[in-house]
Structure formats: structure tokens, C-alpha cells
Coordinates of C-alpha atoms in Angstrom, one line a residue:
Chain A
X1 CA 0.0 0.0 0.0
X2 CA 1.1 2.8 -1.0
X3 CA 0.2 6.8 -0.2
X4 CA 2.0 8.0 -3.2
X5 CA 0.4 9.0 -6.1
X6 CA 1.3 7.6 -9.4
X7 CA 3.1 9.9 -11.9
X8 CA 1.0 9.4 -15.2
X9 CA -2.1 7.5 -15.3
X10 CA -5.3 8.0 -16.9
X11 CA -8.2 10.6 -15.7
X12 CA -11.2 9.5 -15.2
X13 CA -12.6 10.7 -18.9
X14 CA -9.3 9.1 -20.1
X15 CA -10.7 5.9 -18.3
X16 CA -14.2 6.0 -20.0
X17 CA -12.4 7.0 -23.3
X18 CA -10.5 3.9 -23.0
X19 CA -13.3 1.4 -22.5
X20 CA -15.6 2.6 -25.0
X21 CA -13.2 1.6 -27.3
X22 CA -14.2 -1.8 -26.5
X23 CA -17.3 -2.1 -26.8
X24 CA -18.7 -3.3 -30.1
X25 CA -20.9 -1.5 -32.8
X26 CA -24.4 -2.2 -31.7
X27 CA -23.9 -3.5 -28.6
X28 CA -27.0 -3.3 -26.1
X29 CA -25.0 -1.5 -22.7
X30 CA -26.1 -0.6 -19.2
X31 CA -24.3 1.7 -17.9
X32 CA -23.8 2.1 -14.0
X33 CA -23.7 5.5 -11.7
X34 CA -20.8 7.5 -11.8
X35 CA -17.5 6.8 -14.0
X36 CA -19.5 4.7 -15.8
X37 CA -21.8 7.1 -17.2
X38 CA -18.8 8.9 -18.6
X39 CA -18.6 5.8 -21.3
X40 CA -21.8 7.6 -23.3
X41 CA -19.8 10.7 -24.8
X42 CA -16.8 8.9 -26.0
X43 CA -18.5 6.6 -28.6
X44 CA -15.9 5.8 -31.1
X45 CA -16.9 7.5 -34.8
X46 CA -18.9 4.7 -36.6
X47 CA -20.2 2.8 -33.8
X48 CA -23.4 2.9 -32.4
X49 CA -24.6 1.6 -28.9
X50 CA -28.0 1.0 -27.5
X51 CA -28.0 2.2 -23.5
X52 CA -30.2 0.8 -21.5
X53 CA -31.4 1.7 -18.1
X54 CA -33.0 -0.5 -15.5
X55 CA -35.9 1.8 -14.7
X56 CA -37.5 1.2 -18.0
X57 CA -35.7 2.6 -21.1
X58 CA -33.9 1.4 -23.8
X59 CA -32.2 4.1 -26.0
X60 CA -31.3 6.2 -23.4
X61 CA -29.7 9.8 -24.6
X62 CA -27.7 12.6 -23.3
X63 CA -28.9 14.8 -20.2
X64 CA -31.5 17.1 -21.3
X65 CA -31.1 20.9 -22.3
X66 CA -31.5 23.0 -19.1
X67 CA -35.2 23.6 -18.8
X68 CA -36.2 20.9 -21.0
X69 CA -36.1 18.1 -19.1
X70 CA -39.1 16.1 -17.5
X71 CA -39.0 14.4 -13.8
X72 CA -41.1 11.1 -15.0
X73 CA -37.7 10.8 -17.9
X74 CA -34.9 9.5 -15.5
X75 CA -32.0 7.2 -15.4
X76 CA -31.3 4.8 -12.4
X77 CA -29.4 7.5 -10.9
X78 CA -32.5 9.2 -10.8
X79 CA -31.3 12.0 -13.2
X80 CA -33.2 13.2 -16.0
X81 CA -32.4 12.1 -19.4
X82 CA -33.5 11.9 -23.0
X83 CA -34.8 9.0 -25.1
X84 CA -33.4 8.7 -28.4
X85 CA -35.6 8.6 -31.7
X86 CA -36.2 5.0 -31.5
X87 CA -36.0 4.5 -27.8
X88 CA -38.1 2.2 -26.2
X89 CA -40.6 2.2 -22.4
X90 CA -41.0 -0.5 -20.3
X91 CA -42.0 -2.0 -16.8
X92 CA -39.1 -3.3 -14.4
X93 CA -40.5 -7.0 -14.8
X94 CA -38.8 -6.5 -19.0
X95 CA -36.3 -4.5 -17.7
X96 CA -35.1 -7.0 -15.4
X97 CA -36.0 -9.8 -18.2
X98 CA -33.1 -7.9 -21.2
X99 CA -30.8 -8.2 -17.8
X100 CA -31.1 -11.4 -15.9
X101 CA -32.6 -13.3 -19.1
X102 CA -28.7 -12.4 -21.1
X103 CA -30.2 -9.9 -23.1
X104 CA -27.9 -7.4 -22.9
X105 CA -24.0 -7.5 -23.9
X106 CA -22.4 -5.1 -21.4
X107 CA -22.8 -3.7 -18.1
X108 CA -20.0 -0.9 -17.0
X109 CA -19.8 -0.5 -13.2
X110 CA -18.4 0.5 -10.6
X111 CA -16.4 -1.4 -7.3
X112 CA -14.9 -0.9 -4.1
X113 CA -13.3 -3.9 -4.4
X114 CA -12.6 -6.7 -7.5
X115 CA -10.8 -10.2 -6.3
X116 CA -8.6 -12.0 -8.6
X117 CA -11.2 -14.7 -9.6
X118 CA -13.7 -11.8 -10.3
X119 CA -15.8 -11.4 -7.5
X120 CA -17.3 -7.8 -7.3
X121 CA -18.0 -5.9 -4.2
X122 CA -19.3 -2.6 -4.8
X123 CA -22.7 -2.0 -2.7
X124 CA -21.9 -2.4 0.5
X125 CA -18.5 -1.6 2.9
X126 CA -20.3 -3.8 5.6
X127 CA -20.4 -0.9 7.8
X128 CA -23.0 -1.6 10.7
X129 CA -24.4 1.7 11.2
X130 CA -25.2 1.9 7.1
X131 CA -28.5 1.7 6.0
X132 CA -27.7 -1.2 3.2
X133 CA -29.0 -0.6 -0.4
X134 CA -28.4 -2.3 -3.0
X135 CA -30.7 -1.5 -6.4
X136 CA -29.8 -3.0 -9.6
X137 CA -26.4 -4.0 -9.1
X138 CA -27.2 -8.0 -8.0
X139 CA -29.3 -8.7 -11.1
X140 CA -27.0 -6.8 -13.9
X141 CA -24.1 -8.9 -12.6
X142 CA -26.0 -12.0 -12.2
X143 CA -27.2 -11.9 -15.9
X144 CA -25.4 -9.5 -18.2
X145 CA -23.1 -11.2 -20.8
X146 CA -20.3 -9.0 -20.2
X147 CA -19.5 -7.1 -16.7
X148 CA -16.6 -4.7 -16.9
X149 CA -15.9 -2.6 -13.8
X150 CA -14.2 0.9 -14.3
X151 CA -12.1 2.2 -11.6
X152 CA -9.5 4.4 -9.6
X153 CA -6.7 1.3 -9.3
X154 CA -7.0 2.5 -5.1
X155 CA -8.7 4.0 -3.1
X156 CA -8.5 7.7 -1.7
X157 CA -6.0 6.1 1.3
X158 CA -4.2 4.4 -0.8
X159 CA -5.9 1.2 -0.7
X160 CA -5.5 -1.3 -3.5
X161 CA -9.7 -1.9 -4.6
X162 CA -7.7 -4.8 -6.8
X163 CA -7.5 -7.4 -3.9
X164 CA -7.1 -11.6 -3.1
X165 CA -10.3 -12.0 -1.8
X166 CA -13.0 -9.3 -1.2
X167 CA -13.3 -8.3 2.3
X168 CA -16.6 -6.2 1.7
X169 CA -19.5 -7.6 0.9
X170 CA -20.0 -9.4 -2.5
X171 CA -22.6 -8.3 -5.4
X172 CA -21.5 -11.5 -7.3
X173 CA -18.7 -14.3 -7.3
X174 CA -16.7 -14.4 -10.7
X175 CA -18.8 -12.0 -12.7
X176 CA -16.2 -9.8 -13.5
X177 CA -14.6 -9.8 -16.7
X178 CA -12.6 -6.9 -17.3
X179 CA -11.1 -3.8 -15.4
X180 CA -10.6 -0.5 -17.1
X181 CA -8.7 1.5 -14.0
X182 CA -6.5 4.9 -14.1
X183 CA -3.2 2.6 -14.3
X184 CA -3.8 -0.2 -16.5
X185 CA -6.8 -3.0 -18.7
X186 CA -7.0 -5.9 -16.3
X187 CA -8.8 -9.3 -17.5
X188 CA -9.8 -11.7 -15.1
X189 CA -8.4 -14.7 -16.6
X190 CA -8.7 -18.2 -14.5
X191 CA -4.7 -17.6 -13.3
X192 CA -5.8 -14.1 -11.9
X193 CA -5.1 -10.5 -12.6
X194 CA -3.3 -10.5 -16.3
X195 CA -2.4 -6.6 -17.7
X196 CA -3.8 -6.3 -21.0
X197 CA -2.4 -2.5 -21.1
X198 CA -0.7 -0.3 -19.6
X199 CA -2.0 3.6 -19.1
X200 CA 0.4 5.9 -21.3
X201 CA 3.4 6.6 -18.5
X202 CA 2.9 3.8 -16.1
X203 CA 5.3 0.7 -15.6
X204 CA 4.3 -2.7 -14.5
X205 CA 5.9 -2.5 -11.7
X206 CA 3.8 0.6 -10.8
X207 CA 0.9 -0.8 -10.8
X208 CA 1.8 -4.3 -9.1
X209 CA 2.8 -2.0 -6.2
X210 CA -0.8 -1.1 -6.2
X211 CA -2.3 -4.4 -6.3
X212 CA -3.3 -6.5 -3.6
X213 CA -2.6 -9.8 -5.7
X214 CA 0.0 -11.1 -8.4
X215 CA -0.3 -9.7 -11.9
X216 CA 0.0 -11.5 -14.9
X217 CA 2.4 -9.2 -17.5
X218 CA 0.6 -8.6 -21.1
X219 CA 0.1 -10.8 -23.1
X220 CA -1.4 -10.1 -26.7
X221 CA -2.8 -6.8 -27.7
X222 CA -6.5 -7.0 -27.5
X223 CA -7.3 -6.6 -31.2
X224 CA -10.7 -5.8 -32.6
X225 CA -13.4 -5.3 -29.7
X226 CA -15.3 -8.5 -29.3
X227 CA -17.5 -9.6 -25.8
X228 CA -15.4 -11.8 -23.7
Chain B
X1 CA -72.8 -1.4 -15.2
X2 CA -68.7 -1.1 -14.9
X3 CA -67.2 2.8 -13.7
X4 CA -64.4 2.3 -11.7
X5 CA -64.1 5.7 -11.6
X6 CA -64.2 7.7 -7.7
X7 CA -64.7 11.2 -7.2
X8 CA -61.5 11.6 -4.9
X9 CA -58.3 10.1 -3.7
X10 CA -59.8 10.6 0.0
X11 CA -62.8 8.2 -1.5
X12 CA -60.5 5.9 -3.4
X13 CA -58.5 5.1 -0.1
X14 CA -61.0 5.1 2.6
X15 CA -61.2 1.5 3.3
X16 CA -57.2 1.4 3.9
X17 CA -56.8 -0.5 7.1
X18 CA -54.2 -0.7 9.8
X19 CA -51.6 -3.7 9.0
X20 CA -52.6 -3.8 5.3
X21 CA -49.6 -4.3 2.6
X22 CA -49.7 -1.7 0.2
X23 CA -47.4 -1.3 -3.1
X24 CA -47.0 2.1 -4.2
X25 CA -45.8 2.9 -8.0
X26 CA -42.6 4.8 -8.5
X27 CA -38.8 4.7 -8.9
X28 CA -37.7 7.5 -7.3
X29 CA -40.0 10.8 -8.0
X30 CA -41.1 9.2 -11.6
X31 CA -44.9 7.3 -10.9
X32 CA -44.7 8.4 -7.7
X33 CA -48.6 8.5 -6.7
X34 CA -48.4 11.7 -4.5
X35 CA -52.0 12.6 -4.2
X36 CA -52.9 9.2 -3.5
X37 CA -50.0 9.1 -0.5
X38 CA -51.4 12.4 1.0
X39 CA -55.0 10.9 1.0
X40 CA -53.8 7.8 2.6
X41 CA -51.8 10.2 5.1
X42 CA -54.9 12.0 5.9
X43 CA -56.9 8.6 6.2
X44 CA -54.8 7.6 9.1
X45 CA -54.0 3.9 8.5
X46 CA -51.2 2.6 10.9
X47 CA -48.5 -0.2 11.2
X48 CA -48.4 -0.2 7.3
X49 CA -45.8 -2.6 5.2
X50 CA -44.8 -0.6 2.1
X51 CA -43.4 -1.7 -1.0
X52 CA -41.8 0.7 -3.3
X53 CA -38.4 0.4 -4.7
X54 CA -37.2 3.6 -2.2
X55 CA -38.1 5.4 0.7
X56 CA -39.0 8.6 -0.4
X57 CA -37.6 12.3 -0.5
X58 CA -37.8 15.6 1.6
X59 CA -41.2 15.7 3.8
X60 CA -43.6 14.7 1.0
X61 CA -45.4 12.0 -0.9
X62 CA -43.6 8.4 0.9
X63 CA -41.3 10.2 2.2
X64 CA -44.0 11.9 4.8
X65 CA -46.3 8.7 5.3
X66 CA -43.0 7.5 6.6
X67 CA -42.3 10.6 9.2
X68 CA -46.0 10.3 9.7
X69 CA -44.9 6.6 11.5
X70 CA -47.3 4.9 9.3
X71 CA -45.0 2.4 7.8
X72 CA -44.0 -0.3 10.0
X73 CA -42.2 -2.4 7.8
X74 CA -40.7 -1.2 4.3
X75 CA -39.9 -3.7 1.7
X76 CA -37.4 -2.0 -0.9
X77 CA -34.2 -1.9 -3.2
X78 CA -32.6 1.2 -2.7
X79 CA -33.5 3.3 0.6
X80 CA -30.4 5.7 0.3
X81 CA -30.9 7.9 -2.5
X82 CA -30.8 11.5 -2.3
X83 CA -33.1 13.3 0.2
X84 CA -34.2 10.9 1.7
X85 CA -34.1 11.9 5.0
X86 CA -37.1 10.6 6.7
X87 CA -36.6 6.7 6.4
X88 CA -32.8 6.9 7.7
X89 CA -34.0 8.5 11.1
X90 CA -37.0 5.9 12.0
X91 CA -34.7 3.4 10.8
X92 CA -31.8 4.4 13.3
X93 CA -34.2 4.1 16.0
X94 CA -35.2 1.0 15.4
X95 CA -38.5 2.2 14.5
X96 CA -38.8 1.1 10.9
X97 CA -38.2 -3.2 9.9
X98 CA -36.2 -3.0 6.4
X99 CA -36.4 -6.1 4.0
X100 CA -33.9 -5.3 1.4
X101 CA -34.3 -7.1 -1.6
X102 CA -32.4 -6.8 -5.3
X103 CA -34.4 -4.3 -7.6
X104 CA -34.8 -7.4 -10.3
X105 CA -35.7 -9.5 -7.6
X106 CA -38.5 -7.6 -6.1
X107 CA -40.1 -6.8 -9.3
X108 CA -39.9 -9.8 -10.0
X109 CA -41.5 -11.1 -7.1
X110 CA -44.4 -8.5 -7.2
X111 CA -44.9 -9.8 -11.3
X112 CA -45.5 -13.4 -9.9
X113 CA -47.1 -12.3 -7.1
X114 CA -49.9 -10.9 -9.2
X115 CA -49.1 -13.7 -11.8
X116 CA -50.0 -16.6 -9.4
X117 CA -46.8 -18.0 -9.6
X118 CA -46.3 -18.5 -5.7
X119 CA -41.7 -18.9 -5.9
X120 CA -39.0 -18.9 -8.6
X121 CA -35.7 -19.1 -8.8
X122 CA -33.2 -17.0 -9.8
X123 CA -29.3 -16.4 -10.5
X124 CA -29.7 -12.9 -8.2
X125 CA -28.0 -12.8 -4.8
X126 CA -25.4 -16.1 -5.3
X127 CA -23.1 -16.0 -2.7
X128 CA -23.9 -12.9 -1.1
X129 CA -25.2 -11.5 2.0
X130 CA -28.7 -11.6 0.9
X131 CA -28.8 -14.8 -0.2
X132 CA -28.8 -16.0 3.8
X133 CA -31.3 -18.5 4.7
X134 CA -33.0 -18.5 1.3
X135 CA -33.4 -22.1 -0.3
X136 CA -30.0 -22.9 -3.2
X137 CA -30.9 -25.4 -6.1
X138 CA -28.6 -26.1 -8.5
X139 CA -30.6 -26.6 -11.9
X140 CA -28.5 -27.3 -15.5
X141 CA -25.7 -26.9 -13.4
X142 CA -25.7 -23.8 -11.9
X143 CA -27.2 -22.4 -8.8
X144 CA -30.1 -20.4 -8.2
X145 CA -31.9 -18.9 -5.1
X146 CA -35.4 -19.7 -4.2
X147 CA -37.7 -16.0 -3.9
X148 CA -41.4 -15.9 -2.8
X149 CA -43.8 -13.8 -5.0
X150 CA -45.3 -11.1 -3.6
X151 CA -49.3 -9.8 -3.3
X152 CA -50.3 -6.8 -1.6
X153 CA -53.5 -6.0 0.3
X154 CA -54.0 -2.6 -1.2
X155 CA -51.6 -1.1 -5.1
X156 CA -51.7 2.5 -5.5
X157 CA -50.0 4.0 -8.8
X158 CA -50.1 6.5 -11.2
X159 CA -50.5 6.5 -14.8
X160 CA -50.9 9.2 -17.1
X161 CA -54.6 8.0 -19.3
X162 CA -57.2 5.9 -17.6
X163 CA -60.3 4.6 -18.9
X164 CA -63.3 4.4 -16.5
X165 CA -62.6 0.5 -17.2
X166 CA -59.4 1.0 -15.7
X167 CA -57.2 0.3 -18.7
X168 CA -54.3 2.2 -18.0
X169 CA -51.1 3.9 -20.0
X170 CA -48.4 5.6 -18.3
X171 CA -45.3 8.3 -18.5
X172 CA -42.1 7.3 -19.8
X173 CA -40.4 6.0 -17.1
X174 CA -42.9 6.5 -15.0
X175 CA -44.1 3.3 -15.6
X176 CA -41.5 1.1 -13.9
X177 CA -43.2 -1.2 -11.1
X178 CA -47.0 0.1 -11.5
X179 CA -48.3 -2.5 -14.5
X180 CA -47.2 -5.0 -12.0
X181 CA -48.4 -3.9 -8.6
X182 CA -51.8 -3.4 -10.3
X183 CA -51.5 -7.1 -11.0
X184 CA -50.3 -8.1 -7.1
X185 CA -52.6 -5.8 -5.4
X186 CA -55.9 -7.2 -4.2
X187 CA -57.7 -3.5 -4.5
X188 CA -55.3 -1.8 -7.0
X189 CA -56.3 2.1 -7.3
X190 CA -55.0 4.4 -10.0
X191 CA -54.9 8.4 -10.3
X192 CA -54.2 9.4 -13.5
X193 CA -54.0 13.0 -15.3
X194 CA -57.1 12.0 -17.2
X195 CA -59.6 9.8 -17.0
X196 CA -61.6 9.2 -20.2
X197 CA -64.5 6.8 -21.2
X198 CA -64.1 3.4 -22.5
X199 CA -62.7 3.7 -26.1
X200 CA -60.7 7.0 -25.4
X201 CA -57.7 4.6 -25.4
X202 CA -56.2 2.9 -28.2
X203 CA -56.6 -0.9 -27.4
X204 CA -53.1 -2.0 -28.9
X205 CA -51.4 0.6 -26.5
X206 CA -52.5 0.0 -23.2
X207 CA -50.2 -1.7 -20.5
X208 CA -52.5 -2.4 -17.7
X209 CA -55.6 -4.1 -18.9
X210 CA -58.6 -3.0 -17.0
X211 CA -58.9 -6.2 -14.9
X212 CA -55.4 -5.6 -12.7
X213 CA -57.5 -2.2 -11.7
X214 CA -60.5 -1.9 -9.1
X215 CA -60.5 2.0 -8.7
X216 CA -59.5 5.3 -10.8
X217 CA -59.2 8.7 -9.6
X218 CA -58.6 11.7 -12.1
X219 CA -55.9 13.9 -10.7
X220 CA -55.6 16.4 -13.2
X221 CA -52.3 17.9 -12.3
X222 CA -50.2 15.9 -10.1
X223 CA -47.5 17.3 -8.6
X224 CA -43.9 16.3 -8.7
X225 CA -42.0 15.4 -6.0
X226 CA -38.8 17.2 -6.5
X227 CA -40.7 20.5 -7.4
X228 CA -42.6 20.0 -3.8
X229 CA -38.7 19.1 -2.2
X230 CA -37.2 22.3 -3.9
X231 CA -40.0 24.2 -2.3
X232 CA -39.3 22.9 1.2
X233 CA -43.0 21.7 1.0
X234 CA -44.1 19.0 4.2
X235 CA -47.0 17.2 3.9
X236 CA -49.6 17.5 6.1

């Protein structure tokens, strides 16, 4: 653990930048509160991706034009939004149906923590005085073909979030493919944590420092975008 | 002859009674049924389980049946979202019971509920903290946890059109739990902005059939629940 701040690294628009990248043209994606919703304005030229959002929309668009926007059009942040020509309305019974039935091919979220077999943790620190909540995030990684988490590598202390084994409470076990964090791509491969790319400045060694378990060097290049 | 349609929200929730389960519409401020809250306030029913997928915000709509200390027991996904300040305090106390169940889950639950589909299982809440004590079966080789469906004594929602059938279309994504609390509750009552006669609604739009509906009450200009928060508004 380390207090030190990395030199280089990627902010966290550089983060979102990075993943959307990866995701495919036409892909069906939910996007989760936060750095995740940063994905939607970095759509690479000539691709086209369906958002969905679990309170019942599917063509989700950019935040409305001050004064335009209309309380009963949300997102599952429970800001408003727009719907795109084309969008779709629906009940949470569907909603929950595209997500636990496979329907959709990405979900972007958040984590405090992700364990080197995958398991996520990101709605609960366990703390016993916190009223627990947990929303969405159970079913999306539960049924969702493709769960990458986006992330600062540590926490605000310093804290690797990149661990052995999740001390906080899990969402899911295994469900996490992918890590897009300031230093570095992680897969989740069945040996554990394996660097698929390094953030423009930052050594390996760098960003093993700020691991809590063994990382796998690179191996090939991710080529073109394809769901794991 | 069939007019489901009642001259008020007081008359709509008059027979509400003390230890009823009652499902109320909404994610958040969107299909929140406000004016059908503030009736229910005013009626005075007590030791309440509600069902919505939060817990309310400011001093208005759920937010003030639970400050009220109507709501005994709250059955919910997300009970931490912004403003809500009410909920958090009773719960400190000890003075509200929280079951906290996955958003997919619960609709889920209320869709079989009112489906007749009495458990399923699902892939939601493997290995976690809220799969505790809940039945595991392995089927085609992976696991799933057994969930209950879920009925209600008493749905209250809000859609946007209602026919005096009570046929019912909504508001964007407004709509979220409502088409399937009117299905799960055993008196399900609707306010909607307008309330027309049978045929006033195209029959290949509408997403609650008439039959999920006992009661509709025209509302013509419901208020919104942030607008009323912004304002510092408390209700009563």
C-alpha cells in the first residue's frame, strides 16, 4: 500500500475513453452510476450503442437541455435524461428480463473492491451503522453477458480496490470480466489478474505496487473489440 | 354497469386499514402516486408494510407517510438515495423493519405475485449477503436462489390515461413497477391526469388491462415530488 500517487495514469474521462473503445458497434449497454456514465460521450466514430437503463428505457440519450427536461424521464441514478428517436418504455419485470434473461451484452460498473477470480463488491462496505441498499447491481451482474468494472486502481487512502479476496460484501462471485482502471486494462483470466495495457506513462511494476494480488504481465494486444 | 371511476383520492383510499400491505408505483419521484400518499396520510391507517423500490424524499409523498410513522415495515431496493431523509432516522431508531431485496428481484416477485406464480428461482443474490437463509438449487448446473412472489392487500400508482374501465397507459419511465403492482394488489387504485370513457384509449397501446384495476381517480395535475422538495414543502 502505497500513499504516493502515481506519476502518469489516466483521468477519469481518459478511463471512460479507453473502455468505449471496447465495446462493439451495436452493442446493447447498461451503464452504472458515476464513472461509468462517462462511457456515453466517447462513442468511437462509426459505432453505435443502445444504453439501457434498468428503470425502464432502452435508447437512453444525453442529459437534457436545461429547462427541457421532464421528472417522470430518469436514469437509475435518478437524473433526468432523454430518449433517443427509437427509444423504447417498459415495466421493471422486462427491464429486469433484457438483464437477468442475457439480453444485454455489457454492463460498465463501478467497485470498491474486484478479487482476482472476479468477484465484485461494490454496494456495501459492511459498515454496521449503514442503512444497506443495494438496487440493480445483484441482477446486472448475475445476468449481463459482459461485466466490466471501471475504476480508480485505489482508493483515496491508498488502498489497493484490486485485492485476493474481497473483504466487503459481494454483489457476485466471478462476474467480472474486465477492469478499465487509471493505471492499467485488467482481464480476469482463470490464473488471476493478467495486464492487457498499460495507461500511457505507467510501468508494470507501478501498478503491481498497487495491487493486492500477483499480476499477470501482457500478453497479446487486445485486437478488434469483441464480448469476452 | 362497470365505472371504476371515484370522485377523490380521499374516496379511493377510505377503506385502507391498519396492518394492510400496500405497493405504491414509482422509482424514485417518476410514478410516484403523491396525491394518493397524501390521501392515505390523511386517512390515518397505521403499522403499514410498504413496497416501493425507495423510501421517499424531503417531507412529501412516501417520504412523509413514513415521518407520519405509518409504515412499520418497508420492503425496498434502494433506501439511500438522495433526500431521503425521513426513512434513515425511524430506521436508526429502530422504528422502521427494512427487508432489502435486489431491484430485479422484487419486481420480479411482485410480477409473480400478481401472476399466481407462488416462488422462482433466480441467478440474483449467489453468494452474497442476501442470499442468507434463502433455499439454493442447483438446476442445469448452476445455482439459483429460491424468492417468494409477492401480493399486496391494497396497489396505489399512477398512470398518465385511464379509462373508467381501468385500462391504464403511463409516463415514460414512469411506468417502472406500476403495470405489476396493479397485478399483485388485491384493490389496486389508479390516479391518472385524465380519466376518459371506454374507447378514449387505443386498445393495442394499453399496458394495464382494466382487470389488474378496481378504482381510478382523475388527478388532473399531479404534482412532482422534486418541485414540492425544492419548495421545502411537508406534507400534512
Amino acid at each position: 500500500m502505497s500513499e504516493q500517487k502515481p506519476t502518469g495514469g489516466r483521468t477519469r474521462e481518459e478511463m471512460a475513453r479507453r473502455l468505449a473503445q471496447d465495446i462493439p458497434d451495436g452493442a446493447y449497454v447498461n451503464l452504472g452510476i458515476g464513472i461509468p456514465e462517462l462511457v456515453a460521450k466517447f462513442v468511437p466514430v462509426g459505432r453505435e450503442f443502445i444504453y439501457h437503463t434498468e428503470n425502464g428505457l432502452l435508447g437512453m440519450g444525453p442529459s437534457p437541455e436545461p429547462g427541457t427536461g421532464d421528472p417522470e424521464l430518469i436514469n437509475a441514478g435518478k437524473r433526468q435524461v432523454t430518449a433517443i428517436p427509437g427509444a423504447a418504455f417498459f415495466h421493471h419485470a422486462d427491464s429486469f428480463a433484457m438483464i437477468r434473461g442475457g439480453h444485454l451484452d455489457l454492463c460498465v460498473l463501478g467497485a470498491l473492491q474486484v478479487s482476482q477470480n472476479g468477484d465484485l463488491a461494490n454496494w456495501s462496505t459492511g459498515a454496521t451503522d449503514a442503512i444497506p441498499a443495494v438496487g440493480g447491481a445483484m441482477d446486472l451482474v448475475a445476468g449481463v453477458k459482459s461485466i466490466y468494472v471501471i475504476t480508480q486502481h485505489c482508493t483515496r487512502n491508498g488502498e489497493p480496490k484490486l485485492v485476493e479476496l474481497c473483504t466487503f460484501p459481494l454483489t457476485g462471485r466471478g462476474v467480472v470480466h474486465r477492469i478499465y482502471t487509471d493505471l492499467a486494462v485488467i482481464q480476469i483470466t482463470p490464473a488471476g489478474f493478467q495486464v492487457l495495457e498499460l495507461s500511457p506513462g505507467v510501468d508494470f511494476n507501478q501498478v503491481q505496487e498497487r495491487t493486492g494480488a500477483p499480476l499477470s504481465p501482457m500478453a497479446d494486444p487486445p485486437g478488434v473489440p469483441k464480448m469476452t | 354497469m362497470i365505472n371504476k371511476q371515484v370522485a377523490s383520492a380521499a374516496e379511493a383510499v377510505a377503506d385502507l386499514f391498519d396492518g394492510a400491505t400496500i405497493m405504491i408505483g414509482g422509482f424514485g419521484e417518476a410514478g410516484s402516486p403523491i396525491e394518493l400518499i397524501h390521501a392515505l396520510i390523511d386517512q390515518g391507517a397505521r403499522n403499514l408494510t410498504a413496497v416501493n423500490n425507495n423510501t421517499g424524499s424531503g417531507e412529501v409523498g412516501l417520504a412523509a407517510l413514513i415521518k407520519a410513522g405509518r409504515v412499520s415495515r418497508m420492503i425496498c431496493s434502494y433506501p439511500r438515495t438522495a433526500n431521503s431523509t425521513e426513512f434513515p432516522k425511524l430506521y436508526h431508531r429502530g422504528a422502521i423493519q427494512l427487508d432489502l431485496v435486489p431491484q430485479g428481484t422484487l419486481a420480479e416477485r411482485i410480477r409473480a405475485g400478481g401472476a399466481g406464480i407462488p416462488a422462482f428461482y433466480t441467478p440474483t443474490s449467489l453468494d452474497t449477503p442476501l442470499e442468507k437463509g434463502k433455499e439454493r438449487r442447483t438446476i442445469n448446473g448452476r445455482d439459483y436462489v429460491l424468492e417468494y412472489g409477492l401480493t399486496a392487500d391494497f396497489a396505489i400508482i399512477k398512470g398518465r390515461v385511464a379509462d373508467t374501465y381501468g385500462n391504464v397507459v403511463y409516463n415514460m419511465t414512469a411506468r417502472n413497477f406500476s403495470p405489476l403492482m396493479a397485478m399483485a394488489g388485491k384493490i389496486t387504485i389508479v390516479q391518472a391526469a385524465e380519466v376518459v370513457a371506454p374507447g378514449g384509449l387505443d386498445p393495442e397501446v394499453i399496458v394495464t388491462p382494466g382487470i389488474f384495476v378496481n378504482r381510478v381517480v382523475e388527478i388532473t395535475h399531479p404534482a412532482h415530488e422534486s418541485t414540492l422538495v425544492a419548495a421545502g414543502e411537508s406534507y400534512p
